[in-house]
Tab-separated table of C-alpha atoms and ligand atoms in Angstrom:
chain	number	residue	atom	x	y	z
A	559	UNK	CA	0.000	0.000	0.000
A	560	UNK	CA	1.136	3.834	-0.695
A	561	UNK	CA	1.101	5.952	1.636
A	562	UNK	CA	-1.445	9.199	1.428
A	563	UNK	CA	-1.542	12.276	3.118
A	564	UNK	CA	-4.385	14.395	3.324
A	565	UNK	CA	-4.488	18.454	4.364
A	566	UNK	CA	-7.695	20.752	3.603
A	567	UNK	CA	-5.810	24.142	3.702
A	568	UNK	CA	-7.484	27.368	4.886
A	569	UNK	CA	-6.153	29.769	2.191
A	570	UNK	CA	-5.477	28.933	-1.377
A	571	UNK	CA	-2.545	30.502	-1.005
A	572	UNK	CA	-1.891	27.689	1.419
A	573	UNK	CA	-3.274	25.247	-0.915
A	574	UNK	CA	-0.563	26.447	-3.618
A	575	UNK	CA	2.187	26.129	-0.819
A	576	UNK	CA	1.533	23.144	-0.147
A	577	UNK	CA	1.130	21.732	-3.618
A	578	UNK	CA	4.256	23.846	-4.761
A	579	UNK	CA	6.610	22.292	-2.459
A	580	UNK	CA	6.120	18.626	-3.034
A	581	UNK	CA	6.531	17.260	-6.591
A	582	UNK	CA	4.196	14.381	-5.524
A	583	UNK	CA	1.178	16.438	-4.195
A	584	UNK	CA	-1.849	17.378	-5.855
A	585	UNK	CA	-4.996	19.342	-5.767
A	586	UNK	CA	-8.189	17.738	-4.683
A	587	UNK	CA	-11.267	19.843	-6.187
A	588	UNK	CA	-14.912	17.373	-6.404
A	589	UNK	CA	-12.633	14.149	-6.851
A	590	UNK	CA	-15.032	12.755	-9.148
A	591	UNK	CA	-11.688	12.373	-12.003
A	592	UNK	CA	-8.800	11.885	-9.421
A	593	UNK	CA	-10.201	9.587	-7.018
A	594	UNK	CA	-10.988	7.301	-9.957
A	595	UNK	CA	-7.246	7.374	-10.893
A	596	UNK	CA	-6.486	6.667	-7.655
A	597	UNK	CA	-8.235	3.935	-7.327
A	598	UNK	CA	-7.044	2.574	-10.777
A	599	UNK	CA	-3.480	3.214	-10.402
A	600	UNK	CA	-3.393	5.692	-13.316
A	601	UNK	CA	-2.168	8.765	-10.038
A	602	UNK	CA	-0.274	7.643	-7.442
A	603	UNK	CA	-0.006	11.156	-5.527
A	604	UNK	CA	2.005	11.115	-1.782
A	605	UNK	CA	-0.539	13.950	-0.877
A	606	UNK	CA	-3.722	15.152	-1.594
A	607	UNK	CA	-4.197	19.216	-0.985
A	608	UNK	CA	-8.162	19.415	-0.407
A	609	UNK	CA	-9.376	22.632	-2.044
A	610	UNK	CA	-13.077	21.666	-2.276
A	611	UNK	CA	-13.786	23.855	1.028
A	612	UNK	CA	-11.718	26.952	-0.110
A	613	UNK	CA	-14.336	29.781	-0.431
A	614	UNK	CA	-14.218	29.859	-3.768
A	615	UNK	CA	-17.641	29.210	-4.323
A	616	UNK	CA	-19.575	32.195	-5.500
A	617	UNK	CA	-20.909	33.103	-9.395
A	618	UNK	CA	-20.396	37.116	-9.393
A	619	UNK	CA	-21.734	39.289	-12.199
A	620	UNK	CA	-18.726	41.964	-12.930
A	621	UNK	CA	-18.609	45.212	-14.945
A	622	UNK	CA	-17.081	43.169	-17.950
A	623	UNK	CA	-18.937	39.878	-17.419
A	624	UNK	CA	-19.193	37.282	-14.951
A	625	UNK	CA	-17.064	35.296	-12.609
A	626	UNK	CA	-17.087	31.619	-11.703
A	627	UNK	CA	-15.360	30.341	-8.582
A	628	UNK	CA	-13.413	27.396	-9.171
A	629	UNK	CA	-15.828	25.511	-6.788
A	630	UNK	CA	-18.967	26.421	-8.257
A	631	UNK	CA	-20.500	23.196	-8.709
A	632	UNK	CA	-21.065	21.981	-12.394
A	633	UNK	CA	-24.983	21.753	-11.117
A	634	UNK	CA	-25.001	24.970	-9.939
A	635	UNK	CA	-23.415	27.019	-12.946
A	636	UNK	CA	-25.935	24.977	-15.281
A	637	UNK	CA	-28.842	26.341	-13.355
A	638	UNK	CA	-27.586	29.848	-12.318
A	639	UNK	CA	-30.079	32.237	-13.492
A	640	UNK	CA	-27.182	35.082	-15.517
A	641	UNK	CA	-25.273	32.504	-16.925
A	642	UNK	CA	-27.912	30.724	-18.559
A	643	UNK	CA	-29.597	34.250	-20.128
A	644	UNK	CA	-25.842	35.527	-20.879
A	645	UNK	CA	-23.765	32.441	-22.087
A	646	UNK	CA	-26.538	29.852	-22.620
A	647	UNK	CA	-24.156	27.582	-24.517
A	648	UNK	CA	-21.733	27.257	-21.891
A	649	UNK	CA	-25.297	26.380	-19.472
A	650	UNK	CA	-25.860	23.344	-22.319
A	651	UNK	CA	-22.369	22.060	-22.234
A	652	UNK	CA	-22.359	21.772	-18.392
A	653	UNK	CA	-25.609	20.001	-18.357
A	654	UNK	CA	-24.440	17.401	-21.400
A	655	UNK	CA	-21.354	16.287	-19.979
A	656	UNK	CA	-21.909	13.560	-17.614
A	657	UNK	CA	-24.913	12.532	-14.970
A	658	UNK	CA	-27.023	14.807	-12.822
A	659	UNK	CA	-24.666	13.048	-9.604
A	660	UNK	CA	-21.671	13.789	-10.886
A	661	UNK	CA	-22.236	17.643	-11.936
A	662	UNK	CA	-23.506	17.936	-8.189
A	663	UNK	CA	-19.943	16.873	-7.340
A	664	UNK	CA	-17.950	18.063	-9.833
A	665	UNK	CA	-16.215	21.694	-9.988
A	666	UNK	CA	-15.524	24.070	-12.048
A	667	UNK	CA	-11.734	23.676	-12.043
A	668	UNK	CA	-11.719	20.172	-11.922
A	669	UNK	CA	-13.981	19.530	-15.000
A	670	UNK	CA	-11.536	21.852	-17.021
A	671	UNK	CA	-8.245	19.762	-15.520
A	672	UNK	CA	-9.376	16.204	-15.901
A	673	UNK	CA	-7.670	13.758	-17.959
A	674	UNK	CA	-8.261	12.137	-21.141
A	675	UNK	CA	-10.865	9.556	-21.118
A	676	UNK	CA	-8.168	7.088	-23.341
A	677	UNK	CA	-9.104	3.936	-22.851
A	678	UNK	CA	-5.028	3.056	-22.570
A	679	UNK	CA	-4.629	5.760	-20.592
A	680	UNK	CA	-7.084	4.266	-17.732
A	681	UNK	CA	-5.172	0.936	-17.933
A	682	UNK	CA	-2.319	0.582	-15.962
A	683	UNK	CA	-1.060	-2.581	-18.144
A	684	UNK	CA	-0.909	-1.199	-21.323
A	685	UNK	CA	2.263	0.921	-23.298
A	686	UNK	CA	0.827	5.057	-22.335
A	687	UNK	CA	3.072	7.973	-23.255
A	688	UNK	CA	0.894	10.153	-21.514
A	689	UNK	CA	0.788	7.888	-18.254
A	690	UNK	CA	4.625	6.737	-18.744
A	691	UNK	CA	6.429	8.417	-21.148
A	692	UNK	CA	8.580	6.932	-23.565
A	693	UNK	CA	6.552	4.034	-23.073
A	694	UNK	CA	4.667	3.956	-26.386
A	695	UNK	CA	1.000	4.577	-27.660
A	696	UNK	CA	-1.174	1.843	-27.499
A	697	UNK	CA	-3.874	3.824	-29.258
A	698	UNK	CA	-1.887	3.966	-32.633
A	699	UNK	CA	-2.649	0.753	-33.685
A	700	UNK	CA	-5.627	-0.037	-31.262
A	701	UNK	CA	-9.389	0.855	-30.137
A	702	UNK	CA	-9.135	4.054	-32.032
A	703	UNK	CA	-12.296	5.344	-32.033
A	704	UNK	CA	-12.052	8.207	-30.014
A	705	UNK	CA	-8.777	9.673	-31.481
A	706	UNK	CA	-7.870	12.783	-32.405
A	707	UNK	CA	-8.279	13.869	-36.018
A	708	UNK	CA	-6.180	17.258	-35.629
A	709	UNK	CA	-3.462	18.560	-33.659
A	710	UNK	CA	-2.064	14.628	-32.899
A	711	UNK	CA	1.061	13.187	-32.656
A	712	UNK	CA	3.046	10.480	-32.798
A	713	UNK	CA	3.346	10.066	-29.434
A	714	UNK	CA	-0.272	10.655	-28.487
A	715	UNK	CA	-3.624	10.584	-30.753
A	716	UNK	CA	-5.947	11.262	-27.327
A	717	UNK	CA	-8.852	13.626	-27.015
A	718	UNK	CA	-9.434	16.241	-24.256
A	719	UNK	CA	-12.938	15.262	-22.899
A	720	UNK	CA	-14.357	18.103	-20.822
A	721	UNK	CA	-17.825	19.700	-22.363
A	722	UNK	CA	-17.507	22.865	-20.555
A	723	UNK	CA	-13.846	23.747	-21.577
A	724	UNK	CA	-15.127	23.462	-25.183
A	725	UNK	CA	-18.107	26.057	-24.510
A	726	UNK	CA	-15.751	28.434	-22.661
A	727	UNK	CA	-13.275	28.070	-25.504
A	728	UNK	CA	-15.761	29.255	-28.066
A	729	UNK	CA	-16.619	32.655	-26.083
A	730	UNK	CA	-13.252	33.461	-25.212
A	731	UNK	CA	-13.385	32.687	-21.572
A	732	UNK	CA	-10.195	33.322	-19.432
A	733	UNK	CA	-8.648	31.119	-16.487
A	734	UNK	CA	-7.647	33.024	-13.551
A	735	UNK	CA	-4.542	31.349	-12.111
A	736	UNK	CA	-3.134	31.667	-8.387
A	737	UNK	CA	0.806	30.694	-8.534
A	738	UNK	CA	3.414	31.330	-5.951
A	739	UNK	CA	4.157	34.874	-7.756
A	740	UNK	CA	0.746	35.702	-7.553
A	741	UNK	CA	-2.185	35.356	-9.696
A	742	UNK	CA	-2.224	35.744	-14.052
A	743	UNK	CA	-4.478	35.616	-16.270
A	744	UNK	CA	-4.414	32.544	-18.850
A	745	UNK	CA	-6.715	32.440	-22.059
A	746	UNK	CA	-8.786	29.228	-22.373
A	747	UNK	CA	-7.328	28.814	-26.079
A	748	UNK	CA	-4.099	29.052	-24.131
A	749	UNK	CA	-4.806	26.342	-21.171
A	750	UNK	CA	-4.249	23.136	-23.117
A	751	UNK	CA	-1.822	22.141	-24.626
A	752	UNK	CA	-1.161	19.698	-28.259
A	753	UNK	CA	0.614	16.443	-27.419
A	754	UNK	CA	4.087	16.814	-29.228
A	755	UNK	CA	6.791	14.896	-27.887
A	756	UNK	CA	5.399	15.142	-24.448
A	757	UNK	CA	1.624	14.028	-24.114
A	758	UNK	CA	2.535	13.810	-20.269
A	759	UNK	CA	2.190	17.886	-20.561
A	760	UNK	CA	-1.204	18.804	-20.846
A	761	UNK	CA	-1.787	21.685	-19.775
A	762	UNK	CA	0.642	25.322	-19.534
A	763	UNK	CA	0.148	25.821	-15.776
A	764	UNK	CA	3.264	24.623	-13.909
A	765	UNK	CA	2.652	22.424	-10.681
A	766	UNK	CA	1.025	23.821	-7.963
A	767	UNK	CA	-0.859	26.804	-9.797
A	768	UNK	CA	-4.484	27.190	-8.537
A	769	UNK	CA	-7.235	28.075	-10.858
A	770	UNK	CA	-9.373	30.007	-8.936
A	771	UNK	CA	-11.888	31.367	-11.412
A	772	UNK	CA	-12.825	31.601	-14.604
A	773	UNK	CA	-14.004	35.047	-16.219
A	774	UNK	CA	-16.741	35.046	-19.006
A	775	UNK	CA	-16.857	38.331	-20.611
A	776	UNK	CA	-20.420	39.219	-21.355
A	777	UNK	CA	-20.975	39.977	-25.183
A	778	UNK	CA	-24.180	39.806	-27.393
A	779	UNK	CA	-22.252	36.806	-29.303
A	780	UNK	CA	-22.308	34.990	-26.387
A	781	UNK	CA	-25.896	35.428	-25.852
A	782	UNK	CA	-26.738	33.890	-29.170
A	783	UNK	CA	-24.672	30.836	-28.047
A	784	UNK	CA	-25.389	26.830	-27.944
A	785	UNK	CA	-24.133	23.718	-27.821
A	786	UNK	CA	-24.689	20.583	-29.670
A	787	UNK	CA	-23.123	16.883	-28.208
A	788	UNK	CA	-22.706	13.607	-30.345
A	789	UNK	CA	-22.335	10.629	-28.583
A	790	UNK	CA	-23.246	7.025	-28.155
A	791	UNK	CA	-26.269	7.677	-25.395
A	792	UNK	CA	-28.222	10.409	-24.249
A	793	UNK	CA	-26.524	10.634	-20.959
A	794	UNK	CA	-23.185	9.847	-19.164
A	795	UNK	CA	-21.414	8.960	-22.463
A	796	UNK	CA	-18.635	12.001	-23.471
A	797	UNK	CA	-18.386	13.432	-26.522
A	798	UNK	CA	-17.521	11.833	-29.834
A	799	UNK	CA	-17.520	15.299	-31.565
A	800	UNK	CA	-19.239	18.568	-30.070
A	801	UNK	CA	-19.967	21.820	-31.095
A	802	UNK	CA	-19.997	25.095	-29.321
A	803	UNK	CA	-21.190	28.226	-31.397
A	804	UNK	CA	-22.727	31.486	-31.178
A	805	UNK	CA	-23.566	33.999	-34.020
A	806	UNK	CA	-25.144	36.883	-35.246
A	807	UNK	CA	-26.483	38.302	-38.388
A	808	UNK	CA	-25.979	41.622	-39.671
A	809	UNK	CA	-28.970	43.337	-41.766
A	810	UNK	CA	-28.495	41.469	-45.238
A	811	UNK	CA	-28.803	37.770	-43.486
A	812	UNK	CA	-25.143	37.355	-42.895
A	813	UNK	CA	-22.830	36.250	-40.739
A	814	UNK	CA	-21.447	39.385	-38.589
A	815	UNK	CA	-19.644	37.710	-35.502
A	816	UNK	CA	-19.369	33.968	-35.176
A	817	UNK	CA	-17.401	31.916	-32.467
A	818	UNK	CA	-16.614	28.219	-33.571
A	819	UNK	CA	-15.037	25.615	-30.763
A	820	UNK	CA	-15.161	21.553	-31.341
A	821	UNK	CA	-14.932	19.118	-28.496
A	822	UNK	CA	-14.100	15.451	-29.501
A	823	UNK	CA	-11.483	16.603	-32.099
A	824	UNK	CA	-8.006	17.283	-30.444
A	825	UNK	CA	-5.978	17.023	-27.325
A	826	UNK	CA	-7.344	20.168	-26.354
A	827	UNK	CA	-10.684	22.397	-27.187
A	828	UNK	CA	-10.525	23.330	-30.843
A	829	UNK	CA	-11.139	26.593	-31.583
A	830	UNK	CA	-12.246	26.285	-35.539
A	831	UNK	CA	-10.609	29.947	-36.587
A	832	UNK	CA	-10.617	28.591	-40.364
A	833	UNK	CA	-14.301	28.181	-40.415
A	834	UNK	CA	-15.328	31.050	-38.477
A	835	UNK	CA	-13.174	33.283	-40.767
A	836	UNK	CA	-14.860	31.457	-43.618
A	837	UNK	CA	-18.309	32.168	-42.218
A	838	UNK	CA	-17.992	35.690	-41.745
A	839	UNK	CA	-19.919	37.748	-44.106
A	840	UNK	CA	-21.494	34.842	-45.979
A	841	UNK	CA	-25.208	33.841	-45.552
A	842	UNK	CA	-24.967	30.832	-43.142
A	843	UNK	CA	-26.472	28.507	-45.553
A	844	UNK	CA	-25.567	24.287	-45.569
A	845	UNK	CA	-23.113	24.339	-48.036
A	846	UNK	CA	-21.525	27.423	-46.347
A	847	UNK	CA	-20.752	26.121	-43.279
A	848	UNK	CA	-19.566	22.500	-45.633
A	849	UNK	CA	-17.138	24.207	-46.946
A	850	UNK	CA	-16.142	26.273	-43.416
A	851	UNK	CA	-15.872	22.604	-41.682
A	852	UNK	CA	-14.040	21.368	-44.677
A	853	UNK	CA	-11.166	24.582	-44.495
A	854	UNK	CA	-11.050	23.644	-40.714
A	855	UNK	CA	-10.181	20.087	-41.585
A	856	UNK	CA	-7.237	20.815	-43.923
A	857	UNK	CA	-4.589	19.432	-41.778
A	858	UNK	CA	-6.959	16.448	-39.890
A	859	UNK	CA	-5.908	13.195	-40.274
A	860	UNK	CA	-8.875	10.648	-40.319
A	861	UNK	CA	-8.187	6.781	-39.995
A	862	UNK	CA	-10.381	4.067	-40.544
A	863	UNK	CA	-11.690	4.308	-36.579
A	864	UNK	CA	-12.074	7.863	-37.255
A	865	UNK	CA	-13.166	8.614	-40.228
A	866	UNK	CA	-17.253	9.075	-39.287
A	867	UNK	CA	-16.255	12.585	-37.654
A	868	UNK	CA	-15.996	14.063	-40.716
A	869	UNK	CA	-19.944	14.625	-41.750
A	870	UNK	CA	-20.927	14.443	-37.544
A	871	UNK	CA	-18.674	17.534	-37.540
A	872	UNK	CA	-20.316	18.665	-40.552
A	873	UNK	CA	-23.739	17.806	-38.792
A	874	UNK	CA	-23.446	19.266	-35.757
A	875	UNK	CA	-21.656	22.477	-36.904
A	876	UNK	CA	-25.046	22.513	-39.394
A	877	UNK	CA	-27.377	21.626	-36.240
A	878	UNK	CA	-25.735	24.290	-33.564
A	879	UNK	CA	-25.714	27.292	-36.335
A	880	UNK	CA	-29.747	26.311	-37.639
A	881	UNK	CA	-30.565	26.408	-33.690
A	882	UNK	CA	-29.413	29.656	-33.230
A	883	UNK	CA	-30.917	31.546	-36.696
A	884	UNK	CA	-34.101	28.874	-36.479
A	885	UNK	CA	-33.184	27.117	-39.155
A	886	UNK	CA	-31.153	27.269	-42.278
A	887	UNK	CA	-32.111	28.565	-46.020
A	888	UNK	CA	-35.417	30.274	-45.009
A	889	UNK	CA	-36.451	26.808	-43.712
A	890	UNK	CA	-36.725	27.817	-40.219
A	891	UNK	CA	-39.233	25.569	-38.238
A	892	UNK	CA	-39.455	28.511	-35.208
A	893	UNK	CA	-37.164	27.174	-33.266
A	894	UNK	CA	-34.916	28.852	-32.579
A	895	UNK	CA	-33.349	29.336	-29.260
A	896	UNK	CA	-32.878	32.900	-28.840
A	897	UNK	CA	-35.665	35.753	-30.179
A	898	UNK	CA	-33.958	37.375	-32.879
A	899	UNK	CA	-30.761	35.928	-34.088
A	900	UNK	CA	-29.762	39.663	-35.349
B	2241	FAD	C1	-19.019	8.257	-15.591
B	2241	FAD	C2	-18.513	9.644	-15.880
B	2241	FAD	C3	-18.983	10.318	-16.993
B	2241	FAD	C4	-18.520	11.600	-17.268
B	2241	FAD	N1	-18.967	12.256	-18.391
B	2241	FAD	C5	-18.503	13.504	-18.665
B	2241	FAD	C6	-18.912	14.200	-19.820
B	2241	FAD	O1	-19.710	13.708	-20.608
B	2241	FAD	N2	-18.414	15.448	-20.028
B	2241	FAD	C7	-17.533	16.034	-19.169
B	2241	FAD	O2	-17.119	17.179	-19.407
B	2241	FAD	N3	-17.094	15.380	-18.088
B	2241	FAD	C8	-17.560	14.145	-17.816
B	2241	FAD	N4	-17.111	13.477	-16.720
B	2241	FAD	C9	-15.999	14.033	-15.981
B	2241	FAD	C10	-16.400	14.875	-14.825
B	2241	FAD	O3	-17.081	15.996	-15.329
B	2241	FAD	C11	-15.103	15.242	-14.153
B	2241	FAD	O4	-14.666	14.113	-13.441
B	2241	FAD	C12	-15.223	16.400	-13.218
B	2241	FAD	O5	-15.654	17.544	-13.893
B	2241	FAD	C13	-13.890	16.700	-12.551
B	2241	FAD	O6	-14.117	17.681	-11.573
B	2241	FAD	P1	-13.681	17.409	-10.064
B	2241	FAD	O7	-13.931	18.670	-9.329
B	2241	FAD	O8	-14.299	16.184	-9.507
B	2241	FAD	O9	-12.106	17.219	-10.290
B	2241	FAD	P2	-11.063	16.335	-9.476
B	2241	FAD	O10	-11.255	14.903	-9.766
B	2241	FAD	O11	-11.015	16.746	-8.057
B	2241	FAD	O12	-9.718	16.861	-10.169
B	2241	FAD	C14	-9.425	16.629	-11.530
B	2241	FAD	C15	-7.999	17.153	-11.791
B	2241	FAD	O13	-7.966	18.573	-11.693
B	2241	FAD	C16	-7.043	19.015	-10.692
B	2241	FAD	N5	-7.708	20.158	-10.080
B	2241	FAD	C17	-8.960	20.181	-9.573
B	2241	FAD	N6	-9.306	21.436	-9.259
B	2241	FAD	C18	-8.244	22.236	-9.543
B	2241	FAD	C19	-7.982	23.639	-9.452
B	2241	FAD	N7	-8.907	24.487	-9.001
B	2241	FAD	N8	-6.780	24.113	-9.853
B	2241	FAD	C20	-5.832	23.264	-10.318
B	2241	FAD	N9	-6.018	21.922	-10.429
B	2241	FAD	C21	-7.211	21.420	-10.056
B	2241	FAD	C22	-6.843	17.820	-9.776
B	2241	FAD	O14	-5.581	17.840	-9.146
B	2241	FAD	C23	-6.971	16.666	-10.771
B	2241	FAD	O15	-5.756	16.471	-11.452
B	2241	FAD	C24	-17.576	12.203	-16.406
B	2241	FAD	C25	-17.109	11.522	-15.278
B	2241	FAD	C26	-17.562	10.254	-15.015
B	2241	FAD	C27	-17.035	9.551	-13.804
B	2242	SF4	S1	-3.400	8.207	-27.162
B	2242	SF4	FE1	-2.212	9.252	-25.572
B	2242	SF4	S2	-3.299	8.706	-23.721
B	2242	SF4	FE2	-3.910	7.198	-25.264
B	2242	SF4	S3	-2.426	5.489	-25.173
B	2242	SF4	FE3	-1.637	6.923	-26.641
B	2242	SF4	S4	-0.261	8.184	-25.403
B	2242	SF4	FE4	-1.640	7.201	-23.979
């Protein structure tokens, strides 16, 4: 048996301390991702630094937005009253990513920090860059049907699985960070990282930085926000491709601010800057936003396993946009999500 500590720290500034200063310690936030590595081998920590009590708790409305405590319960944000009128996509992605029990558990900062979902990754007796590096991939040539299409390597073809990271991603969310200098300021698009030689790096916090919030800015884009899931059941299944949008119209039907993300996709949340750059100032129409996905997929590699994300990206990117404007081609059905897409 391995020994464990355990501390619950008053402070976070404690909490960071204590993480900081021991290679093997790590944060505890809802422990609904670590405790399961725990138990599986996959972490072997010395120490577990509690954070789940800090008061970090609260949902604030600010003069540029809002901001999210990194405890705020997945549950919670879903249901809170200003996110869901202000950033209603990133209120969808919380409440499609895994069961009503484990958003009531789950935090903030720990849904955007947990690990891939790679079947090889979970199991200790297989070849894992990412869990032993140098080791090999046993995805390469294996159960592949989850793998990345852009952004892999050789060393790792795993997807980043969290549903809200790919929401917050889309409307240009930022992570507040507590370090032992003090606190910065990290862009989502910035947070994760692409596998390269070193899958076993997945994020660009160092160890024992804190996220203690994350800051929405509030923009009529994000208002005009959704987000559409793909995946083998309704419920507790995680994403084989997802889509987070928002847009808006300008007078002449076309596209005057657009924000593209993809979950499912990469090691990290894809923002699709191709296809929102193709979008803009064209009439969102189907083969439109075909040939947007199709620029975004220039550099994807698709294998046999893989292969099927190609028109589910295509449909989904079609089903989030024809949400938002009530349908595509003047063949809206009314309805829409939001009252006047303009
Ligand atoms: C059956 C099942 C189905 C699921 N389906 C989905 C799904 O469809 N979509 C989805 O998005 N998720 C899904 N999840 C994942 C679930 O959402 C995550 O386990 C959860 O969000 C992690 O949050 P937590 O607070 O429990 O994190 P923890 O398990 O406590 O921590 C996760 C990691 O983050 C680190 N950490 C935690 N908080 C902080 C912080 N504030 N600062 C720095 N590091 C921190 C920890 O050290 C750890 O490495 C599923 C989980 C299960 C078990
Ligand atoms: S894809 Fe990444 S996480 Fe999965 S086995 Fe390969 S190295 Fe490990």
């Amino acid at each position: 048996m391995r020994p464990l500590t355990y501390a619950a720290p008053a402070t976070a500034a404690e909490a960071v301390s204590a993480v900081r200063g021991d290679p093997q310690a790590r944060f505890l936030g809802g422990g609904t991702n670590l405790v399961d590595h725990l138990k599986l081998g996959v972490s072997t920590p010395g120490r577990l630094v509690d954070i789940s009590r800090l008061p970090l708790d609260t949902v604030e409305q600010t003069e540029a937005g809002v901001r999210i405590g990194t405890n705020v319960r997945n549950s919670d944000l879903a249901a809170y009253p200003l996110l869901r009128s202000g950033w209603p996509g990133v209120s969808r992605a919380l409440l499609a990513g895994a069961s009503g029990q484990i958003r009531n558990q789950a935090t903030t900062g720990g849904n955007l920090l947990q690990r891939t979902r790679c079947v090889y990754f979970q199991d200790v007796t297989t070849p894992c860059n990412k869990r032993e590096p140098g080791s090999g991939c046993s995805a390469l040539e294996g159960y592949g049907r989850y793998n990345a299409v852009l952004g892999a390597s050789e060393a790792c073809v795993a997807t980043h699985p969290s549903d809200l990271a790919v929401a917050l991603t889309a409307l240009d969310a930022v992570v507040v960070v507590l370090g032992s200098d003090g606190e910065r300021r990290v862009p989502m698009v910035e947070l994760h990282t692409l596998p390269g030689h070193h899958p076993e790096i997945e994020t660009t916090l160092s160890h024992g930085e804190l996220i203690t919030a994350v800051e929405l800015p509030a923009t009529p884009l994000a208002r005009r926000s959704t987000y559409v899931k793909t995946r083998d059941r309704a419920s507790y299944a995680f994403a084989l491709v997802s889509v987070a949008a928002a847009v808006t119209l300008d007078d002449d039907g076309a596209v005057a601010d657009i924000a593209l993300a993809w979950g499912g996709v990469a090691h990290k949340p894809w923002r699709a800057a191709r296809a929102e750059a193709t979008l803009r100032g064209r009439r969102p129409d189907e083969p439109a936003i075909a040939a947007a996905v199709e620029k975004e997929l220039r550099e994807a590699a698709f294998g046999p396993h893989t292969a099927y994300k190609r028109p589910l990206l295509r449909g989904a990117t079609t089903e989030a946009l024809s949400r938002l404007l009530g349908g595509l081609d003047g063949k809206s059905d009314g309805t829409s999500e939001q009252e006047g897409a303009r």
